[in-house]
């Protein structure tokens, strides 16, 4: 009977990843993506230490912001998984700098789950004014700094987000589209009991930042979802604040003693 | 310059899993685990369609209930990932039945994220009496049925939980120990916007169900965490109800007698 037993793989807690990084991108534009690839190669990301995975939107939107990270995470083999837009370009900080930041995060806060380059400072009690933490070059200017990096944030811009493959965070299944998936995954990290950081990893984000009707619609749905769990909170996002309304109607009253001892 | 470009892998939305199932177990006892392996082999789980992964606790607790699923998920290659105790034994339902249930779930509720064999019926508005949905053989009796399976649940017993590898749910990072990780992952599924089901997949769970001091301590920490997000809710768990208190401060104070925020 023992001869018929399947052969299991016994697994311990060490991370056997053969690669340091899985660089995952949502790719719609080949020219932009080639610029990304060349910039990573120039700054120390080699085939020996890094794999590049592309969620293929070149012929139409097969993926949106909430689905592509799940699919690529299931393929990734790196110790750290980076999710970044195809219009990101590394300029000075590279492989060594990024590994240095993961070491810093491990030492500074073992409960870290996400790291990015731009976000809204963590202060769940609320703000009068928007407070961001970032070091980035983008449509608003080269080599911009706001707040203090590294620093804990409550949201991250989705242009660049990093996590550990064996300590993942998943995006919402009840939101879709191309906005707010950075803030969404940060709130999911918070619900999981972990934290998010903006680090000083300077890159170019060549994106435009569109705030049309789909943006406003998704902001409404995003706020409608999270006001259940964080009522009254004002979330600082790189795209502007999001006000979470009061808690929706509560569950019907419960009489004391109904459910037995806790 | 193009010659220097790294070679990315372009990935589409199809799931290329070479296997149907990854059967993952938290293994402390070799004899029990061998019984599990033999029972799966007997009921249609072959090396061609299934891999068996063991979180190796045979020489001490390397893993707890909240860490082992994350580690094994990062190794799993099956389309469906089963997380089950080492003291589970299949008795009549097997490979075909389980694939049939995944088909049923896909048709019945595409937002399903988790499936198990025993849970507390989903009714976030609260209960007067505990209501479970299950079909199981365990220490409480052979071939027991409660409620209706299949049916939506708000918690699952951790003896057997299944998810899709490309639509995962992650356990809390701020809880640890060997209790409540079934209810925890179900609440995380709900926070992600998905649902959980008890299905009619009859098996033996040979476990004892210990409710000592570690159980009560973890219930307190579990309730303390989730009352922030589901204030006033009474959670039906197979191990008994858990009363989530009123929302903690931050929001306007709640008067005695109020069930929760208006």
Coordinates of C-alpha atoms in Angstrom, one line a residue:
Chain A
X1 CA 0.0 0.0 0.0
X2 CA 2.9 2.3 0.8
X3 CA 4.1 1.8 -2.8
X4 CA 1.0 3.5 -4.1
X5 CA 1.5 6.7 -2.0
X6 CA 2.0 9.9 -4.1
X7 CA 5.4 11.5 -3.5
X8 CA 4.9 14.8 -1.8
X9 CA 7.3 17.7 -1.7
X10 CA 8.2 18.7 1.8
X11 CA 8.7 22.5 2.0
X12 CA 10.4 24.6 4.7
X13 CA 10.2 28.3 5.3
X14 CA 13.3 29.3 3.3
X15 CA 12.5 31.2 0.1
X16 CA 14.1 29.2 -2.7
X17 CA 13.6 31.9 -5.4
X18 CA 16.2 31.5 -8.1
X19 CA 15.9 35.2 -9.0
X20 CA 16.0 38.4 -7.0
X21 CA 13.3 40.2 -9.0
X22 CA 10.3 39.6 -11.2
X23 CA 9.8 42.9 -13.1
X24 CA 6.1 42.8 -14.1
X25 CA 4.6 45.4 -16.4
X26 CA 1.2 46.1 -17.8
X27 CA 2.3 46.6 -21.5
X28 CA 0.2 48.4 -24.0
X29 CA 3.0 50.2 -25.9
X30 CA 6.0 48.3 -27.3
X31 CA 8.2 51.4 -27.7
X32 CA 7.7 52.5 -24.1
X33 CA 8.2 49.0 -22.8
X34 CA 11.5 48.7 -24.8
X35 CA 12.6 51.9 -23.1
X36 CA 11.8 50.3 -19.7
X37 CA 13.6 47.1 -20.5
X38 CA 16.7 48.9 -21.7
X39 CA 16.8 51.1 -18.6
X40 CA 16.5 48.1 -16.2
X41 CA 19.3 46.3 -18.2
X42 CA 21.5 49.4 -18.0
X43 CA 21.2 49.6 -14.2
X44 CA 22.1 46.1 -13.1
X45 CA 19.0 43.9 -13.7
X46 CA 20.5 40.9 -15.6
X47 CA 19.0 37.6 -16.8
X48 CA 20.9 36.0 -13.9
X49 CA 19.1 38.0 -11.3
X50 CA 15.8 39.2 -12.9
X51 CA 12.9 38.0 -15.1
X52 CA 10.7 40.3 -17.0
X53 CA 7.0 39.5 -17.3
X54 CA 4.6 41.5 -19.4
X55 CA 0.8 41.4 -19.1
X56 CA 0.1 41.7 -22.8
X57 CA -2.3 44.5 -23.5
X58 CA -0.6 45.4 -26.9
X59 CA -3.6 44.3 -28.9
X60 CA -6.3 45.6 -26.6
X61 CA -7.1 45.5 -22.9
X62 CA -7.0 41.9 -22.0
X63 CA -6.1 43.0 -18.4
X64 CA -7.1 45.9 -16.3
X65 CA -5.3 47.4 -13.2
X66 CA -7.0 44.9 -10.9
X67 CA -6.5 41.7 -12.8
X68 CA -3.0 41.9 -14.3
X69 CA -1.1 41.8 -10.9
X70 CA -2.9 38.6 -9.9
X71 CA -2.1 36.8 -13.2
X72 CA 1.6 37.8 -13.2
X73 CA 2.0 37.0 -9.5
X74 CA 1.0 33.4 -10.3
X75 CA 3.8 33.3 -12.9
X76 CA 6.5 35.2 -11.0
X77 CA 9.6 33.4 -9.6
X78 CA 11.6 36.3 -8.1
X79 CA 12.0 36.9 -4.4
X80 CA 10.7 40.4 -5.0
X81 CA 7.9 41.2 -7.5
X82 CA 7.8 44.7 -9.0
X83 CA 4.5 45.8 -10.6
X84 CA 5.2 48.9 -12.8
X85 CA 3.7 50.7 -15.8
X86 CA 5.2 50.3 -19.2
X87 CA 6.1 54.0 -19.3
X88 CA 8.5 53.9 -16.4
X89 CA 12.2 54.5 -17.1
X90 CA 15.0 54.0 -14.6
X91 CA 17.5 56.8 -14.6
X92 CA 20.0 56.5 -11.8
X93 CA 18.9 54.1 -9.1
X94 CA 19.1 50.4 -10.1
X95 CA 19.5 46.9 -8.9
X96 CA 21.8 47.5 -5.9
X97 CA 19.8 50.5 -4.7
X98 CA 16.5 48.5 -4.8
X99 CA 18.0 45.5 -3.0
X100 CA 19.3 48.0 -0.4
X101 CA 15.8 49.4 0.1
X102 CA 14.4 45.9 0.7
X103 CA 17.1 45.4 3.4
X104 CA 16.2 48.7 4.9
X105 CA 12.5 47.8 5.0
X106 CA 13.2 44.4 6.6
X107 CA 15.2 46.1 9.3
X108 CA 13.0 49.1 9.8
X109 CA 9.6 47.4 9.8
X110 CA 9.3 43.6 9.3
X111 CA 5.6 44.0 8.8
X112 CA 6.1 45.9 5.5
X113 CA 4.2 44.5 2.6
X114 CA 4.4 47.1 -0.2
X115 CA 6.9 49.7 -1.3
X116 CA 6.6 52.3 -4.1
X117 CA 8.1 55.6 -5.1
X118 CA 5.2 58.0 -4.5
X119 CA 2.4 57.9 -2.0
X120 CA 0.2 59.6 0.5
X121 CA 1.6 59.9 4.0
X122 CA 0.0 57.4 6.5
X123 CA -2.2 59.2 8.9
X124 CA -5.5 57.5 9.2
X125 CA -6.8 60.1 11.6
X126 CA -7.2 62.4 8.6
X127 CA -5.6 65.6 7.2
X128 CA -6.6 69.1 6.5
X129 CA -4.2 69.2 3.6
X130 CA -3.0 66.6 1.2
X131 CA 0.4 65.3 2.3
X132 CA 2.5 63.2 -0.1
X133 CA 5.9 61.5 0.2
X134 CA 7.7 61.0 -3.1
X135 CA 10.9 61.4 -5.1
X136 CA 10.1 61.1 -8.8
X137 CA 10.5 62.7 -12.2
X138 CA 7.2 62.9 -14.1
X139 CA 5.0 65.2 -16.1
X140 CA 5.0 67.6 -13.1
X141 CA 8.7 68.1 -13.2
X142 CA 12.1 66.4 -13.0
X143 CA 13.6 65.2 -9.7
X144 CA 10.6 66.3 -7.6
X145 CA 10.6 65.7 -3.8
X146 CA 7.6 66.0 -1.4
X147 CA 7.5 65.0 2.2
X148 CA 10.1 62.5 3.5
X149 CA 11.2 59.3 1.8
X150 CA 11.5 56.7 3.0
X151 CA 8.3 57.0 5.0
X152 CA 5.1 55.1 5.7
X153 CA 2.3 55.8 3.4
X154 CA -1.4 54.9 3.3
X155 CA -1.6 54.8 -0.6
X156 CA 0.9 54.3 -3.4
X157 CA 0.9 55.5 -6.9
X158 CA 0.5 52.4 -9.2
X159 CA 3.4 53.5 -11.5
X160 CA 5.8 51.3 -9.4
X161 CA 4.9 48.9 -6.5
X162 CA 7.1 46.2 -5.1
X163 CA 6.2 43.2 -2.8
X164 CA 7.7 40.0 -1.6
X165 CA 6.5 37.0 -3.6
X166 CA 6.0 34.9 -0.5
X167 CA 4.2 37.7 1.4
X168 CA 1.9 39.0 -1.3
X169 CA -1.0 41.4 -1.3
X170 CA -3.9 40.9 -3.7
X171 CA -6.0 43.6 -5.4
X172 CA -9.8 43.8 -4.9
X173 CA -12.0 41.5 -6.9
X174 CA -15.0 43.9 -6.9
X175 CA -13.3 46.9 -8.5
X176 CA -12.1 47.1 -12.1
X177 CA -10.6 49.7 -14.5
X178 CA -7.3 51.5 -14.6
X179 CA -7.5 53.8 -11.6
X180 CA -7.0 53.5 -7.9
X181 CA -5.5 50.1 -7.9
X182 CA -2.4 51.5 -6.1
X183 CA -4.5 52.9 -3.2
X184 CA -6.7 49.7 -3.3
X185 CA -3.8 47.3 -2.8
X186 CA -2.4 49.5 0.0
X187 CA -5.7 49.4 1.8
X188 CA -5.8 45.6 1.3
X189 CA -2.3 45.5 2.8
X190 CA -3.6 47.4 5.8
X191 CA -6.6 45.0 6.2
X192 CA -4.1 42.2 6.1
X193 CA -2.2 43.8 9.0
X194 CA 0.8 45.1 7.1
X195 CA 2.2 48.5 6.0
X196 CA 3.3 50.3 2.9
X197 CA 6.3 52.6 2.3
X198 CA 7.4 55.2 -0.2
X199 CA 11.2 54.7 -0.7
X200 CA 13.8 57.0 -2.3
X201 CA 14.2 55.1 -5.6
X202 CA 14.3 57.8 -8.2
X203 CA 12.8 57.0 -11.7
X204 CA 11.0 58.7 -14.6
X205 CA 7.3 58.1 -14.9
X206 CA 6.4 59.3 -18.4
X207 CA 2.7 58.9 -17.9
X208 CA 0.1 61.7 -18.4
X209 CA -2.3 61.0 -15.5
X210 CA -5.8 61.1 -17.0
X211 CA -8.6 62.2 -14.8
X212 CA -11.6 61.9 -17.1
X213 CA -15.0 60.3 -16.4
X214 CA -13.7 56.8 -15.8
X215 CA -11.4 58.2 -13.1
X216 CA -14.3 59.9 -11.3
X217 CA -16.6 56.9 -11.7
X218 CA -13.9 54.6 -10.2
X219 CA -13.2 57.1 -7.4
X220 CA -16.9 56.9 -6.5
X221 CA -16.9 53.1 -6.5
X222 CA -13.6 52.9 -4.6
X223 CA -14.9 55.3 -1.9
X224 CA -18.2 53.4 -1.7
X225 CA -16.4 50.2 -1.1
X226 CA -13.9 51.4 1.6
X227 CA -16.3 53.7 3.6
X228 CA -17.6 50.4 5.0
X229 CA -14.3 49.6 6.5
X230 CA -12.7 53.0 7.1
X231 CA -15.7 55.3 7.7
X232 CA -14.9 59.0 7.7
X233 CA -11.3 58.6 6.7
X234 CA -9.7 61.0 4.2
X235 CA -7.3 59.1 2.0
X236 CA -4.3 60.9 0.6
X237 CA -3.7 59.7 -2.9
X238 CA -1.1 61.1 -5.4
X239 CA -4.1 61.8 -7.7
X240 CA -5.9 63.8 -5.0
X241 CA -7.7 63.1 -1.7
X242 CA -10.6 60.6 -1.5
X243 CA -13.1 61.3 1.2
X244 CA -14.7 58.1 2.6
X245 CA -18.2 58.9 3.9
X246 CA -19.8 57.9 7.1
X247 CA -20.4 54.2 7.8
X248 CA -23.5 52.9 6.0
X249 CA -26.5 51.7 8.0
X250 CA -25.4 49.2 10.7
X251 CA -26.6 45.6 11.0
X252 CA -29.8 45.1 12.9
X253 CA -29.5 45.5 16.7
X254 CA -28.3 42.5 18.6
X255 CA -29.8 41.7 22.0
X256 CA -27.2 41.0 24.6
X257 CA -26.9 37.3 25.4
X258 CA -28.2 36.2 22.0
X259 CA -25.2 34.4 20.7
X260 CA -23.7 32.8 23.7
X261 CA -20.3 33.4 25.3
X262 CA -17.5 35.0 23.3
Chain B
X1 CA 20.9 49.0 -28.5
X2 CA 18.0 46.6 -29.1
X3 CA 20.4 43.7 -28.9
X4 CA 20.9 44.5 -25.2
X5 CA 17.2 44.3 -24.4
X6 CA 16.2 41.6 -21.9
X7 CA 13.7 39.1 -23.3
X8 CA 10.4 39.4 -21.5
X9 CA 7.7 36.8 -21.3
X10 CA 4.4 38.1 -22.7
X11 CA 1.5 36.6 -20.7
X12 CA -2.2 36.4 -21.6
X13 CA -5.1 35.8 -19.3
X14 CA -5.3 32.0 -19.9
X15 CA -4.3 29.8 -16.9
X16 CA -1.4 27.6 -18.2
X17 CA -1.4 25.4 -15.1
X18 CA -0.1 21.9 -16.0
X19 CA -2.0 20.4 -13.1
X20 CA -5.6 20.5 -11.9
X21 CA -4.8 20.5 -8.2
X22 CA -2.1 21.4 -5.7
X23 CA -3.0 19.5 -2.5
X24 CA -1.2 21.5 0.3
X25 CA -1.1 20.2 3.8
X26 CA 0.3 21.4 7.1
X27 CA 2.1 18.2 8.1
X28 CA 3.0 17.4 11.7
X29 CA 2.3 13.6 11.7
X30 CA 3.7 11.3 9.1
X31 CA 1.2 8.5 9.7
X32 CA -1.8 10.7 9.4
X33 CA -0.3 12.4 6.3
X34 CA 0.3 9.0 4.7
X35 CA -3.4 8.1 5.2
X36 CA -4.3 11.4 3.5
X37 CA -2.0 10.7 0.6
X38 CA -3.3 7.2 0.1
X39 CA -6.9 8.4 0.2
X40 CA -6.4 11.0 -2.4
X41 CA -4.5 8.5 -4.6
X42 CA -7.4 6.0 -4.2
X43 CA -10.0 8.6 -5.4
X44 CA -8.5 9.8 -8.6
X45 CA -5.7 12.3 -7.7
X46 CA -2.8 11.1 -9.8
X47 CA 0.7 12.4 -10.5
X48 CA -0.6 13.6 -13.9
X49 CA -3.3 15.8 -12.5
X50 CA -2.1 16.7 -8.9
X51 CA 0.9 17.7 -6.9
X52 CA 1.2 17.2 -3.1
X53 CA 3.0 19.9 -1.1
X54 CA 3.6 19.6 2.6
X55 CA 4.5 22.4 4.9
X56 CA 6.9 20.5 7.0
X57 CA 6.1 20.7 10.7
X58 CA 7.2 17.2 11.4
X59 CA 10.2 18.3 13.5
X60 CA 8.5 21.2 15.2
X61 CA 6.3 24.2 14.3
X62 CA 8.2 25.9 11.5
X63 CA 4.8 27.1 10.2
X64 CA 1.6 28.2 11.9
X65 CA -1.9 28.5 10.4
X66 CA -1.3 31.9 9.0
X67 CA 2.1 31.4 7.4
X68 CA 2.0 28.0 5.8
X69 CA -0.6 28.8 3.2
X70 CA 1.4 31.8 1.9
X71 CA 4.6 29.7 1.6
X72 CA 2.9 26.8 -0.2
X73 CA 0.9 29.1 -2.5
X74 CA 4.2 30.5 -3.8
X75 CA 5.2 26.9 -4.7
X76 CA 1.9 25.6 -6.1
X77 CA 1.4 25.0 -9.8
X78 CA -2.1 23.6 -9.8
X79 CA -5.2 25.4 -11.2
X80 CA -6.8 24.9 -7.8
X81 CA -5.0 24.9 -4.6
X82 CA -6.4 22.9 -1.6
X83 CA -5.2 23.7 1.9
X84 CA -6.1 20.9 4.3
X85 CA -5.0 19.4 7.6
X86 CA -2.9 16.3 7.6
X87 CA -5.6 14.5 9.5
X88 CA -8.1 14.6 6.6
X89 CA -9.1 11.4 4.8
X90 CA -11.1 11.2 1.6
X91 CA -13.7 8.5 1.8
X92 CA -16.1 8.7 -1.2
X93 CA -15.9 12.0 -3.0
X94 CA -12.7 12.4 -5.1
X95 CA -11.1 14.1 -8.1
X96 CA -14.2 14.1 -10.4
X97 CA -16.5 15.3 -7.6
X98 CA -14.2 18.2 -6.7
X99 CA -13.8 19.3 -10.3
X100 CA -17.5 19.2 -10.6
X101 CA -17.9 21.5 -7.6
X102 CA -15.5 24.0 -9.1
X103 CA -17.6 24.0 -12.3
X104 CA -20.7 24.6 -10.2
X105 CA -19.0 27.5 -8.3
X106 CA -18.0 29.1 -11.6
X107 CA -21.5 28.9 -12.9
X108 CA -23.3 29.8 -9.7
X109 CA -21.2 32.7 -8.6
X110 CA -18.2 33.8 -10.6
X111 CA -17.1 36.0 -7.6
X112 CA -16.4 32.9 -5.5
X113 CA -13.0 32.8 -4.0
X114 CA -13.0 30.0 -1.4
X115 CA -14.7 26.7 -0.9
X116 CA -14.7 24.3 2.0
X117 CA -16.6 21.5 3.5
X118 CA -18.0 23.1 6.7
X119 CA -18.7 26.7 7.6
X120 CA -21.0 29.3 9.1
X121 CA -23.9 30.4 6.9
X122 CA -23.4 33.9 5.4
X123 CA -25.7 36.4 7.1
X124 CA -23.8 39.5 8.1
X125 CA -26.9 41.0 9.6
X126 CA -26.5 38.6 12.6
X127 CA -28.2 35.5 14.0
X128 CA -30.1 34.5 17.1
X129 CA -28.7 31.0 16.9
X130 CA -25.6 29.6 15.3
X131 CA -26.3 28.3 11.8
X132 CA -23.8 26.0 10.1
X133 CA -23.6 24.5 6.7
X134 CA -21.7 21.2 6.4
X135 CA -21.5 17.6 5.3
X136 CA -18.6 16.0 7.1
X137 CA -17.5 13.0 9.2
X138 CA -15.6 14.0 12.3
X139 CA -15.3 13.6 16.0
X140 CA -18.9 14.6 16.4
X141 CA -20.2 11.8 14.2
X142 CA -20.1 10.1 10.8
X143 CA -21.9 11.6 7.8
X144 CA -23.2 14.6 9.6
X145 CA -25.2 17.2 7.8
X146 CA -26.2 20.7 9.0
X147 CA -27.9 23.4 6.9
X148 CA -27.7 23.3 3.2
X149 CA -24.6 22.5 1.1
X150 CA -23.7 24.0 -1.3
X151 CA -24.4 27.3 0.3
X152 CA -22.7 30.6 0.9
X153 CA -20.8 30.9 4.2
X154 CA -19.1 33.7 6.1
X155 CA -16.5 31.4 7.6
X156 CA -15.0 28.0 6.8
X157 CA -13.4 25.4 9.0
X158 CA -9.7 25.3 8.2
X159 CA -9.7 21.5 7.8
X160 CA -10.2 21.9 4.0
X161 CA -10.2 25.1 2.0
X162 CA -9.8 25.4 -1.8
X163 CA -9.0 28.4 -3.9
X164 CA -8.0 29.2 -7.5
X165 CA -4.3 29.8 -7.8
X166 CA -4.7 32.8 -10.0
X167 CA -7.5 34.3 -7.8
X168 CA -5.9 33.8 -4.4
X169 CA -6.8 35.0 -0.9
X170 CA -4.1 35.7 1.6
X171 CA -4.3 35.2 5.4
X172 CA -3.7 38.0 7.9
X173 CA -0.1 39.0 8.6
X174 CA -1.0 40.4 12.1
X175 CA -2.5 37.2 13.5
X176 CA -0.6 34.0 14.3
X177 CA -1.2 30.6 15.9
X178 CA -3.3 27.6 15.0
X179 CA -6.9 28.8 15.3
X180 CA -9.3 31.0 13.3
X181 CA -7.3 31.0 10.1
X182 CA -10.3 29.6 8.3
X183 CA -12.6 32.4 9.4
X184 CA -9.8 34.9 8.9
X185 CA -9.2 34.0 5.3
X186 CA -13.0 34.1 4.6
X187 CA -13.2 37.6 6.0
X188 CA -10.2 38.6 3.9
X189 CA -12.1 37.1 0.9
X190 CA -15.0 39.3 1.8
X191 CA -12.8 42.4 2.1
X192 CA -11.4 41.6 -1.4
X193 CA -15.0 41.6 -2.7
X194 CA -15.5 37.8 -3.1
X195 CA -17.5 35.0 -1.5
X196 CA -17.0 31.7 0.2
X197 CA -19.0 28.5 -0.1
X198 CA -19.4 25.2 1.8
X199 CA -19.8 22.5 -0.8
X200 CA -21.0 18.9 -0.5
X201 CA -17.6 17.1 -0.6
X202 CA -17.8 14.5 2.1
X203 CA -14.6 13.6 3.9
X204 CA -13.3 12.5 7.3
X205 CA -11.7 15.0 9.5
X206 CA -10.0 13.0 12.3
X207 CA -9.0 16.1 14.3
X208 CA -10.0 16.6 17.9
X209 CA -10.7 20.3 18.0
X210 CA -8.8 21.8 20.9
X211 CA -10.3 24.8 22.7
X212 CA -7.8 25.6 25.4
X213 CA -6.2 28.9 26.3
X214 CA -4.5 29.5 23.0
X215 CA -7.9 29.2 21.3
X216 CA -9.5 31.7 23.6
X217 CA -6.5 34.1 23.3
X218 CA -6.6 34.0 19.5
X219 CA -10.4 34.4 19.5
X220 CA -9.9 37.7 21.5
X221 CA -7.2 38.9 19.1
X222 CA -9.2 37.8 16.0
X223 CA -12.3 39.7 17.3
X224 CA -10.2 42.7 18.3
X225 CA -8.9 42.9 14.7
X226 CA -12.2 42.5 12.9
X227 CA -14.4 44.6 15.0
X228 CA -12.7 47.6 13.3
X229 CA -14.1 46.5 9.9
X230 CA -17.3 44.6 10.8
X231 CA -18.4 46.3 14.1
X232 CA -21.3 44.6 15.8
X233 CA -21.3 41.5 13.6
X234 CA -21.7 38.1 15.1
X235 CA -19.7 35.6 13.1
X236 CA -20.8 32.0 12.9
X237 CA -17.8 29.7 13.1
X238 CA -17.8 25.9 13.2
X239 CA -16.0 26.3 16.6
X240 CA -18.7 28.6 18.0
X241 CA -19.8 32.2 17.5
X242 CA -17.5 35.2 17.7
X243 CA -19.0 38.5 18.7
X244 CA -17.3 41.5 17.1
X245 CA -17.7 44.5 19.5
X246 CA -18.8 48.0 18.6
X247 CA -16.4 50.0 16.4
X248 CA -13.5 51.4 18.4
X249 CA -13.1 55.2 18.8
X250 CA -12.0 57.4 15.9
X251 CA -15.5 57.7 14.7
X252 CA -18.0 59.6 16.9
X253 CA -18.7 58.0 20.2
X254 CA -21.3 55.3 20.3
X255 CA -23.8 55.5 23.1
X256 CA -24.4 52.5 25.3
X257 CA -27.2 50.4 23.8
X258 CA -26.4 51.5 20.3
X259 CA -25.6 48.5 18.1
X260 CA -23.1 50.4 15.9
X261 CA -22.6 53.6 14.0
X262 CA -25.7 55.1 12.6

